[in-house]
Amino acid sequence: ENLLLLLLFGVRVLAICPPICSCSRGHRVVDCSAQGLAILPDSLQHNIHFLNLSHNRLQDLDELLNHFDHLRTLDISYNHLHHLPVGLPRALWDIRASGNYIRQLEKNDTAYHWNLQKLDLSHNLLERVVFINNTLSNLQALNLSHNKFWTVPTNMPHNLEMVDLSHNYLLQILPGSLDRLPRLSRFYLHANRFNSLSDGVFSRLDGLQLLTLGDNPWACEDEENINHLLTWMQQTPAKILGCPCYTRPTCGEAHLATRRTWHSAAFTELPLGADARHPGHRTPMQGVTSGYLSKSAQWNVGQYPSTVNTSGPGEQVLIVGGGFLTSTPHSLSTQSSTTIRTRSTMKVLPGRARSTSHQIHICSFETTILSLLYPALIVSAW
């Protein structure tokens, strides 16, 4: 009897949820976010599946999480971490570490994470990452946006399907860097410092479906270095948002190709947004990056841009939401937005249109009166 009581008491102790956290699903989903934590809370079950430690003051988690063998999702975003914690559980599927102070990712930081599918290191201070061949074989989504990269990382895991490198300082893609990414379907390169790209840099991306190139200072007047990119864009079946040197924001999709013209300019005027030929038209365009919208680690493609009017004639402002895989339920409050001012290529003359319409209405009214009065005048004369 005493043994039975001891066993029952032991099970009850194991099921205790830390008082500062909230737990669900049999205490296997634990949310300790935004509690001002500086250390890992006690009484965490060893068999938890989801742990949210985001928006706290954690500075060092080295070797503190390695015994959580069943942990699948770890959210340590928006803390004070200067490196990815050492000794993270190898069972992890999803690591969210955005909004910290991480400056580099060393090869041993990810060498043994064979099960990892999603890695979010956005909004850090990263300048370099090192990947080892044949590691991270299950990684499908890599978010490195809002960092300090100058060159697209080389040796990226081969099974990646989504890479977000937007909002960096990228100037170049080294030849061959993208040659071993056959499954890459979504590639986000907008809001960088590209002015040209090497010939054939995207030619081996056979699975590419979406590429964003807007908000880069493309050297459209340098035809010798830009023409090969423009030619590739006309031939690729992928959709391109923010077409360099084009007057339309969307190009590519060779199987649906329509005639497009390009112009010389020092920058891309319409990296993302509504068609300049129809300033009143609003195209519901899928967001350029993904975002977490719930605690359940959903990987969704983000938001739609919206157009608002400005005081200038023939102008409009495009607001493009930037979720960029911010990694917690609180991420919607930390999103940034890019405002792009574009010039309409067609001017509407509302004054002329209104005056024409007014004259037509007057003529119509006079005709109606005459048609009613004419029989009366004939009868009166008779």
Short mmCIF file of C-alpha atoms in Angstrom, two decimals:
data_model
loop_
_atom_site.label_atom_id
_atom_site.label_comp_id
_atom_site.label_asym_id
_atom_site.label_seq_id
_atom_site.Cartn_x
_atom_site.Cartn_y
_atom_site.Cartn_z
CA GLU A 1 0.00 0.00 0.00
CA ASN A 2 2.83 2.39 0.84
CA LEU A 3 4.50 1.56 -2.47
CA LEU A 4 1.31 2.35 -4.36
CA LEU A 5 0.97 5.72 -2.59
CA LEU A 6 4.59 6.51 -3.37
CA LEU A 7 4.08 5.73 -7.05
CA LEU A 8 0.95 7.86 -7.23
CA PHE A 9 2.68 10.73 -5.45
CA GLY A 10 5.66 10.43 -7.81
CA VAL A 11 3.42 10.65 -10.90
CA ARG A 12 1.69 13.69 -9.44
CA VAL A 13 5.04 15.42 -8.85
CA LEU A 14 6.13 14.75 -12.42
CA ALA A 15 2.95 16.31 -13.76
CA ILE A 16 3.40 19.61 -11.93
CA CYS A 17 3.50 22.68 -14.15
CA PRO A 18 5.90 25.48 -13.12
CA PRO A 19 3.80 28.16 -11.39
CA ILE A 20 5.13 30.91 -13.67
CA CYS A 21 4.16 29.00 -16.82
CA SER A 22 0.95 27.73 -18.35
CA CYS A 23 0.64 24.11 -19.46
CA SER A 24 -1.75 22.11 -21.60
CA ARG A 25 -2.12 18.74 -23.30
CA GLY A 26 -1.10 16.78 -20.28
CA HIS A 27 1.57 19.31 -19.33
CA ARG A 28 3.49 18.52 -22.51
CA VAL A 29 2.90 21.96 -24.04
CA VAL A 30 4.50 24.57 -21.79
CA ASP A 31 4.34 28.34 -22.29
CA CYS A 32 6.70 30.39 -20.12
CA SER A 33 6.87 33.41 -22.45
CA ALA A 34 7.05 37.06 -21.35
CA GLN A 35 7.65 36.32 -17.66
CA GLY A 36 10.94 38.17 -17.20
CA LEU A 37 12.80 34.90 -16.71
CA ALA A 38 16.58 35.05 -16.29
CA ILE A 39 16.95 31.31 -15.55
CA LEU A 40 15.18 28.18 -16.71
CA PRO A 41 12.12 27.44 -14.53
CA ASP A 42 12.09 24.35 -12.32
CA SER A 43 9.66 21.44 -12.41
CA LEU A 44 9.57 21.04 -16.19
CA GLN A 45 8.58 17.52 -17.22
CA HIS A 46 11.18 15.55 -19.13
CA ASN A 47 8.64 14.45 -21.73
CA ILE A 48 7.43 17.91 -22.84
CA HIS A 49 6.90 18.39 -26.59
CA PHE A 50 6.63 22.19 -26.88
CA LEU A 51 8.49 24.78 -24.80
CA ASN A 52 8.03 28.52 -25.26
CA LEU A 53 10.64 30.62 -23.47
CA SER A 54 10.35 33.65 -25.74
CA HIS A 55 10.38 37.30 -24.67
CA ASN A 56 12.38 36.79 -21.49
CA ARG A 57 15.86 37.76 -20.27
CA LEU A 58 17.66 34.45 -20.75
CA GLN A 59 21.37 34.80 -21.52
CA ASP A 60 22.76 31.26 -21.31
CA LEU A 61 21.00 27.93 -21.82
CA ASP A 62 24.07 25.80 -22.56
CA GLU A 63 23.54 22.12 -21.62
CA LEU A 64 20.31 22.95 -19.74
CA LEU A 65 17.90 21.46 -22.25
CA ASN A 66 19.71 18.33 -23.46
CA HIS A 67 17.68 15.94 -21.25
CA PHE A 68 14.34 16.85 -22.89
CA ASP A 69 14.48 13.91 -25.27
CA HIS A 70 10.90 14.33 -26.52
CA LEU A 71 11.07 18.07 -27.19
CA ARG A 72 9.94 18.89 -30.74
CA THR A 73 9.52 22.69 -30.73
CA LEU A 74 11.69 25.15 -28.82
CA ASP A 75 11.01 28.88 -28.89
CA ILE A 76 13.83 30.95 -27.37
CA SER A 77 13.25 34.05 -29.47
CA TYR A 78 13.58 37.57 -28.12
CA ASN A 79 15.93 36.86 -25.26
CA HIS A 80 19.52 38.00 -24.61
CA LEU A 81 21.32 35.03 -26.16
CA HIS A 82 24.67 35.64 -27.90
CA HIS A 83 24.94 32.16 -29.42
CA LEU A 84 22.70 29.21 -30.13
CA PRO A 85 22.62 27.16 -26.91
CA VAL A 86 25.00 24.21 -26.74
CA GLY A 87 23.54 20.76 -26.24
CA LEU A 88 20.04 21.26 -27.60
CA PRO A 89 17.97 18.06 -27.85
CA ARG A 90 18.57 16.15 -31.07
CA ALA A 91 14.87 15.30 -31.33
CA LEU A 92 13.97 18.90 -32.16
CA TRP A 93 11.94 19.61 -35.30
CA ASP A 94 11.62 23.37 -34.93
CA ILE A 95 14.02 25.89 -33.36
CA ARG A 96 12.96 29.53 -33.11
CA ALA A 97 15.76 31.82 -32.01
CA SER A 98 14.91 35.13 -33.65
CA GLY A 99 15.40 38.49 -31.96
CA ASN A 100 18.58 37.69 -30.04
CA TYR A 101 22.22 38.83 -30.34
CA ILE A 102 23.66 35.84 -32.18
CA ARG A 103 26.59 36.88 -34.40
CA GLN A 104 27.61 33.60 -36.00
CA LEU A 105 26.51 30.01 -36.37
CA GLU A 106 29.34 27.51 -36.07
CA LYS A 107 29.36 24.08 -37.70
CA ASN A 108 28.96 22.25 -34.39
CA ASP A 109 25.85 24.25 -33.49
CA THR A 110 23.77 22.25 -35.95
CA ALA A 111 25.95 19.24 -36.79
CA TYR A 112 23.82 16.67 -34.95
CA HIS A 113 20.32 17.97 -35.58
CA TRP A 114 19.27 15.34 -38.10
CA ASN A 115 15.57 15.77 -37.29
CA LEU A 116 15.44 19.55 -37.55
CA GLN A 117 12.93 20.79 -40.14
CA LYS A 118 12.67 24.53 -39.42
CA LEU A 119 15.30 26.96 -38.17
CA ASP A 120 14.52 30.62 -37.55
CA LEU A 121 17.46 32.90 -36.81
CA SER A 122 15.94 36.13 -38.10
CA HIS A 123 16.44 39.50 -36.40
CA ASN A 124 19.88 38.67 -35.03
CA LEU A 125 23.37 40.03 -35.77
CA LEU A 126 24.53 37.16 -37.97
CA GLU A 127 27.37 37.82 -40.41
CA ARG A 128 28.34 34.23 -41.17
CA VAL A 129 26.98 30.71 -40.83
CA VAL A 130 28.89 27.47 -41.35
CA PHE A 131 27.14 24.29 -42.45
CA ILE A 132 28.73 20.87 -42.82
CA ASN A 133 28.05 18.69 -45.84
CA ASN A 134 25.29 16.12 -45.38
CA THR A 135 24.07 17.59 -42.10
CA LEU A 136 20.62 19.02 -41.42
CA SER A 137 19.34 16.58 -44.01
CA ASN A 138 15.69 17.17 -43.02
CA LEU A 139 15.85 20.96 -42.84
CA GLN A 140 13.14 22.43 -45.07
CA ALA A 141 12.87 26.08 -43.99
CA LEU A 142 15.70 28.43 -43.07
CA ASN A 143 15.02 32.04 -42.05
CA LEU A 144 18.07 34.31 -41.94
CA SER A 145 16.27 37.58 -42.66
CA HIS A 146 17.05 40.84 -40.85
CA ASN A 147 20.70 40.05 -40.20
CA LYS A 148 24.03 41.40 -41.48
CA PHE A 149 25.05 39.06 -44.30
CA TRP A 150 27.06 40.46 -47.21
CA THR A 151 27.22 37.20 -49.18
CA VAL A 152 24.65 34.43 -49.56
CA PRO A 153 25.81 31.55 -47.32
CA THR A 154 27.44 28.63 -49.11
CA ASN A 155 26.96 24.93 -48.47
CA MET A 156 23.36 25.30 -47.37
CA PRO A 157 21.51 22.04 -46.56
CA HIS A 158 20.46 20.32 -49.76
CA ASN A 159 16.81 19.60 -48.97
CA LEU A 160 15.80 23.17 -48.22
CA GLU A 161 12.49 24.26 -49.70
CA MET A 162 12.37 27.83 -48.32
CA VAL A 163 15.22 30.27 -47.65
CA ASP A 164 14.61 33.82 -46.46
CA LEU A 165 17.61 36.16 -46.76
CA SER A 166 15.64 39.38 -47.10
CA HIS A 167 16.61 42.56 -45.25
CA ASN A 168 20.35 41.93 -45.15
CA TYR A 169 23.31 43.67 -46.83
CA LEU A 170 23.76 41.12 -49.61
CA LEU A 171 25.93 42.22 -52.52
CA GLN A 172 26.71 38.95 -54.28
CA ILE A 173 25.95 35.27 -54.70
CA LEU A 174 29.13 33.31 -55.24
CA PRO A 175 29.09 31.06 -58.34
CA GLY A 176 27.96 27.55 -57.47
CA SER A 177 26.44 28.55 -54.11
CA LEU A 178 22.95 27.49 -55.20
CA ASP A 179 23.83 24.54 -57.42
CA ARG A 180 22.93 21.84 -54.88
CA LEU A 181 19.48 23.03 -53.83
CA PRO A 182 17.16 21.13 -56.17
CA ARG A 183 14.12 21.40 -53.86
CA LEU A 184 14.34 25.12 -53.17
CA SER A 185 10.95 26.52 -54.20
CA ARG A 186 10.74 29.85 -52.32
CA PHE A 187 13.73 32.17 -52.19
CA TYR A 188 13.45 35.63 -50.64
CA LEU A 189 16.18 38.13 -51.56
CA HIS A 190 14.30 41.44 -51.42
CA ALA A 191 15.56 44.46 -49.47
CA ASN A 192 19.29 43.91 -49.97
CA ARG A 193 22.07 45.70 -51.88
CA PHE A 194 22.29 43.74 -55.12
CA ASN A 195 23.03 45.76 -58.26
CA SER A 196 23.78 42.75 -60.49
CA LEU A 197 24.18 38.98 -60.27
CA SER A 198 26.54 36.48 -61.88
CA ASP A 199 25.39 34.81 -65.07
CA GLY A 200 23.55 31.53 -64.42
CA VAL A 201 23.36 31.96 -60.66
CA PHE A 202 19.76 30.66 -60.54
CA SER A 203 19.99 28.24 -63.45
CA ARG A 204 20.30 25.10 -61.28
CA LEU A 205 17.27 25.86 -59.11
CA ASP A 206 14.98 23.45 -60.93
CA GLY A 207 12.28 23.52 -58.26
CA LEU A 208 12.06 27.30 -57.91
CA GLN A 209 8.50 28.63 -57.81
CA LEU A 210 8.84 32.04 -56.15
CA LEU A 211 11.74 34.51 -56.08
CA THR A 212 11.66 38.03 -54.59
CA LEU A 213 14.15 40.60 -55.88
CA GLY A 214 12.49 43.91 -55.08
CA ASP A 215 13.95 46.81 -53.13
CA ASN A 216 17.49 46.30 -54.47
CA PRO A 217 19.52 49.02 -56.25
CA TRP A 218 19.72 47.23 -59.61
CA ALA A 219 22.11 48.84 -62.11
CA CYS A 220 19.68 48.77 -65.03
CA GLU A 221 21.81 51.15 -67.09
CA ASP A 222 24.68 48.60 -67.06
CA GLU A 223 23.23 46.42 -69.80
CA GLU A 224 26.30 44.20 -70.10
CA ASN A 225 25.90 42.92 -66.53
CA ILE A 226 22.12 43.02 -66.19
CA ASN A 227 20.95 41.57 -69.51
CA HIS A 228 21.63 37.95 -68.60
CA LEU A 229 19.42 38.32 -65.52
CA LEU A 230 16.65 39.92 -67.57
CA THR A 231 16.90 37.13 -70.14
CA TRP A 232 16.67 34.47 -67.44
CA MET A 233 13.58 36.15 -65.99
CA GLN A 234 11.84 35.90 -69.36
CA GLN A 235 12.59 32.19 -69.56
CA THR A 236 12.02 30.93 -66.02
CA PRO A 237 8.70 29.31 -65.04
CA ALA A 238 9.09 30.73 -61.50
CA LYS A 239 7.14 33.78 -60.37
CA ILE A 240 9.34 36.77 -59.60
CA LEU A 241 8.18 39.59 -57.34
CA GLY A 242 10.01 42.90 -57.67
CA CYS A 243 11.40 42.44 -61.17
CA PRO A 244 14.66 44.31 -61.77
CA CYS A 245 14.25 47.07 -64.36
CA TYR A 246 10.68 46.12 -65.28
CA THR A 247 7.67 48.39 -65.17
CA ARG A 248 5.61 45.55 -63.71
CA PRO A 249 6.05 44.18 -60.20
CA THR A 250 5.57 40.55 -61.27
CA CYS A 251 7.42 38.69 -64.01
CA GLY A 252 8.77 35.25 -64.80
CA GLU A 253 6.24 32.46 -65.29
CA ALA A 254 7.43 31.76 -68.81
CA HIS A 255 4.51 29.42 -69.45
CA LEU A 256 2.18 32.40 -68.91
CA ALA A 257 4.49 34.95 -70.51
CA THR A 258 3.13 38.23 -71.77
CA ARG A 259 5.02 41.02 -73.46
CA ARG A 260 6.91 43.15 -70.97
CA THR A 261 9.17 46.10 -71.47
CA TRP A 262 12.05 47.26 -69.30
CA HIS A 263 13.60 50.63 -68.73
CA SER A 264 16.92 51.95 -67.51
CA ALA A 265 16.93 53.29 -63.98
CA ALA A 266 19.25 53.44 -61.00
CA PHE A 267 16.80 51.48 -58.91
CA THR A 268 13.73 49.30 -59.23
CA GLU A 269 10.76 51.60 -58.89
CA LEU A 270 8.22 48.86 -58.27
CA PRO A 271 9.87 46.06 -56.31
CA LEU A 272 6.53 44.89 -54.95
CA GLY A 273 3.03 46.16 -55.40
CA ALA A 274 0.19 47.13 -57.64
CA ASP A 275 0.51 47.45 -61.41
CA ALA A 276 1.67 50.98 -62.17
CA ARG A 277 -0.43 51.09 -65.31
CA HIS A 278 -3.59 50.86 -63.20
CA PRO A 279 -2.96 52.98 -60.09
CA GLY A 280 -6.38 52.22 -58.65
CA HIS A 281 -6.05 48.48 -59.05
CA ARG A 282 -5.12 46.41 -55.99
CA THR A 283 -3.85 42.92 -56.60
CA PRO A 284 -4.09 40.54 -53.63
CA MET A 285 -0.50 39.35 -53.63
CA GLN A 286 0.66 36.62 -51.31
CA GLY A 287 3.04 37.81 -48.61
CA VAL A 288 6.71 37.45 -49.36
CA THR A 289 7.60 35.63 -46.22
CA SER A 290 6.05 33.37 -43.71
CA GLY A 291 4.95 34.04 -40.17
CA TYR A 292 3.94 32.15 -37.06
CA LEU A 293 0.36 32.99 -36.22
CA SER A 294 -0.22 30.69 -33.27
CA LYS A 295 1.52 28.78 -30.51
CA SER A 296 1.16 25.51 -32.38
CA ALA A 297 4.18 26.19 -34.59
CA GLN A 298 2.20 26.77 -37.76
CA TRP A 299 4.32 27.71 -40.74
CA ASN A 300 2.14 30.03 -42.80
CA VAL A 301 2.73 32.32 -45.73
CA GLY A 302 2.06 35.81 -44.51
CA GLN A 303 0.10 38.85 -45.44
CA TYR A 304 -1.32 40.86 -48.24
CA PRO A 305 -0.07 44.30 -49.17
CA SER A 306 -2.43 47.20 -49.09
CA THR A 307 -2.45 50.45 -51.01
CA VAL A 308 -3.23 53.84 -49.54
CA ASN A 309 -3.46 57.23 -51.25
CA THR A 310 -1.05 60.08 -50.78
CA SER A 311 -1.41 63.77 -51.29
CA GLY A 312 0.76 63.89 -54.40
CA PRO A 313 -0.96 63.67 -57.80
CA GLY A 314 -0.73 60.31 -59.49
CA GLU A 315 1.06 58.68 -56.53
CA GLN A 316 0.32 55.77 -54.27
CA VAL A 317 2.02 54.12 -51.29
CA LEU A 318 2.28 50.39 -50.98
CA ILE A 319 2.52 48.93 -47.49
CA VAL A 320 4.04 45.49 -47.49
CA GLY A 321 3.71 43.57 -44.23
CA GLY A 322 6.83 41.79 -43.10
CA GLY A 323 6.14 38.81 -40.87
CA PHE A 324 9.45 37.15 -41.81
CA LEU A 325 8.90 34.09 -39.69
CA THR A 326 8.96 35.94 -36.41
CA SER A 327 8.69 33.08 -34.11
CA THR A 328 6.21 33.57 -31.33
CA PRO A 329 2.54 34.29 -30.83
CA HIS A 330 3.63 37.82 -29.95
CA SER A 331 5.37 38.25 -33.29
CA LEU A 332 2.53 40.12 -34.90
CA SER A 333 3.31 43.08 -32.68
CA THR A 334 6.95 43.11 -33.73
CA GLN A 335 6.52 43.03 -37.47
CA SER A 336 8.19 45.63 -39.59
CA SER A 337 6.80 47.11 -42.75
CA THR A 338 8.34 48.46 -45.90
CA THR A 339 6.80 51.53 -47.46
CA ILE A 340 7.43 51.89 -51.15
CA ARG A 341 6.43 55.04 -52.95
CA THR A 342 5.68 54.47 -56.60
CA ARG A 343 4.88 56.77 -59.47
CA SER A 344 1.89 56.07 -61.63
CA THR A 345 2.62 55.91 -65.34
CA MET A 346 -0.89 57.05 -66.30
CA LYS A 347 -2.50 60.25 -65.08
CA VAL A 348 -6.23 60.36 -64.62
CA LEU A 349 -7.93 63.61 -65.52
CA PRO A 350 -10.92 63.57 -63.19
CA GLY A 351 -11.90 67.16 -63.99
CA ARG A 352 -12.28 66.43 -67.67
CA ALA A 353 -14.17 63.25 -66.98
CA ARG A 354 -16.60 65.00 -64.67
CA SER A 355 -17.24 67.85 -67.11
CA THR A 356 -17.95 65.42 -69.96
CA SER A 357 -20.37 63.48 -67.81
CA HIS A 358 -22.09 66.70 -66.75
CA GLN A 359 -22.63 67.81 -70.34
CA ILE A 360 -24.11 64.46 -71.27
CA HIS A 361 -26.58 64.64 -68.38
CA ILE A 362 -27.67 68.16 -69.40
CA CYS A 363 -28.27 67.10 -72.99
CA SER A 364 -30.26 64.11 -71.83
CA PHE A 365 -32.44 66.25 -69.55
CA GLU A 366 -33.20 68.81 -72.29
CA THR A 367 -34.15 66.08 -74.74
CA THR A 368 -36.57 64.57 -72.25
CA ILE A 369 -38.33 67.93 -71.58
CA LEU A 370 -38.73 68.65 -75.28
CA SER A 371 -40.20 65.21 -75.93
CA LEU A 372 -42.85 65.84 -73.26
CA LEU A 373 -43.71 69.41 -74.31
CA TYR A 374 -43.90 68.80 -78.06
CA PRO A 375 -47.32 66.96 -78.07
CA ALA A 376 -48.77 69.61 -75.76
CA LEU A 377 -47.70 72.39 -78.10
CA ILE A 378 -49.27 70.63 -81.10
CA VAL A 379 -52.60 70.14 -79.29
CA SER A 380 -52.60 73.76 -78.14
CA ALA A 381 -51.94 74.97 -81.68
CA TRP A 382 -54.71 72.75 -83.05
#
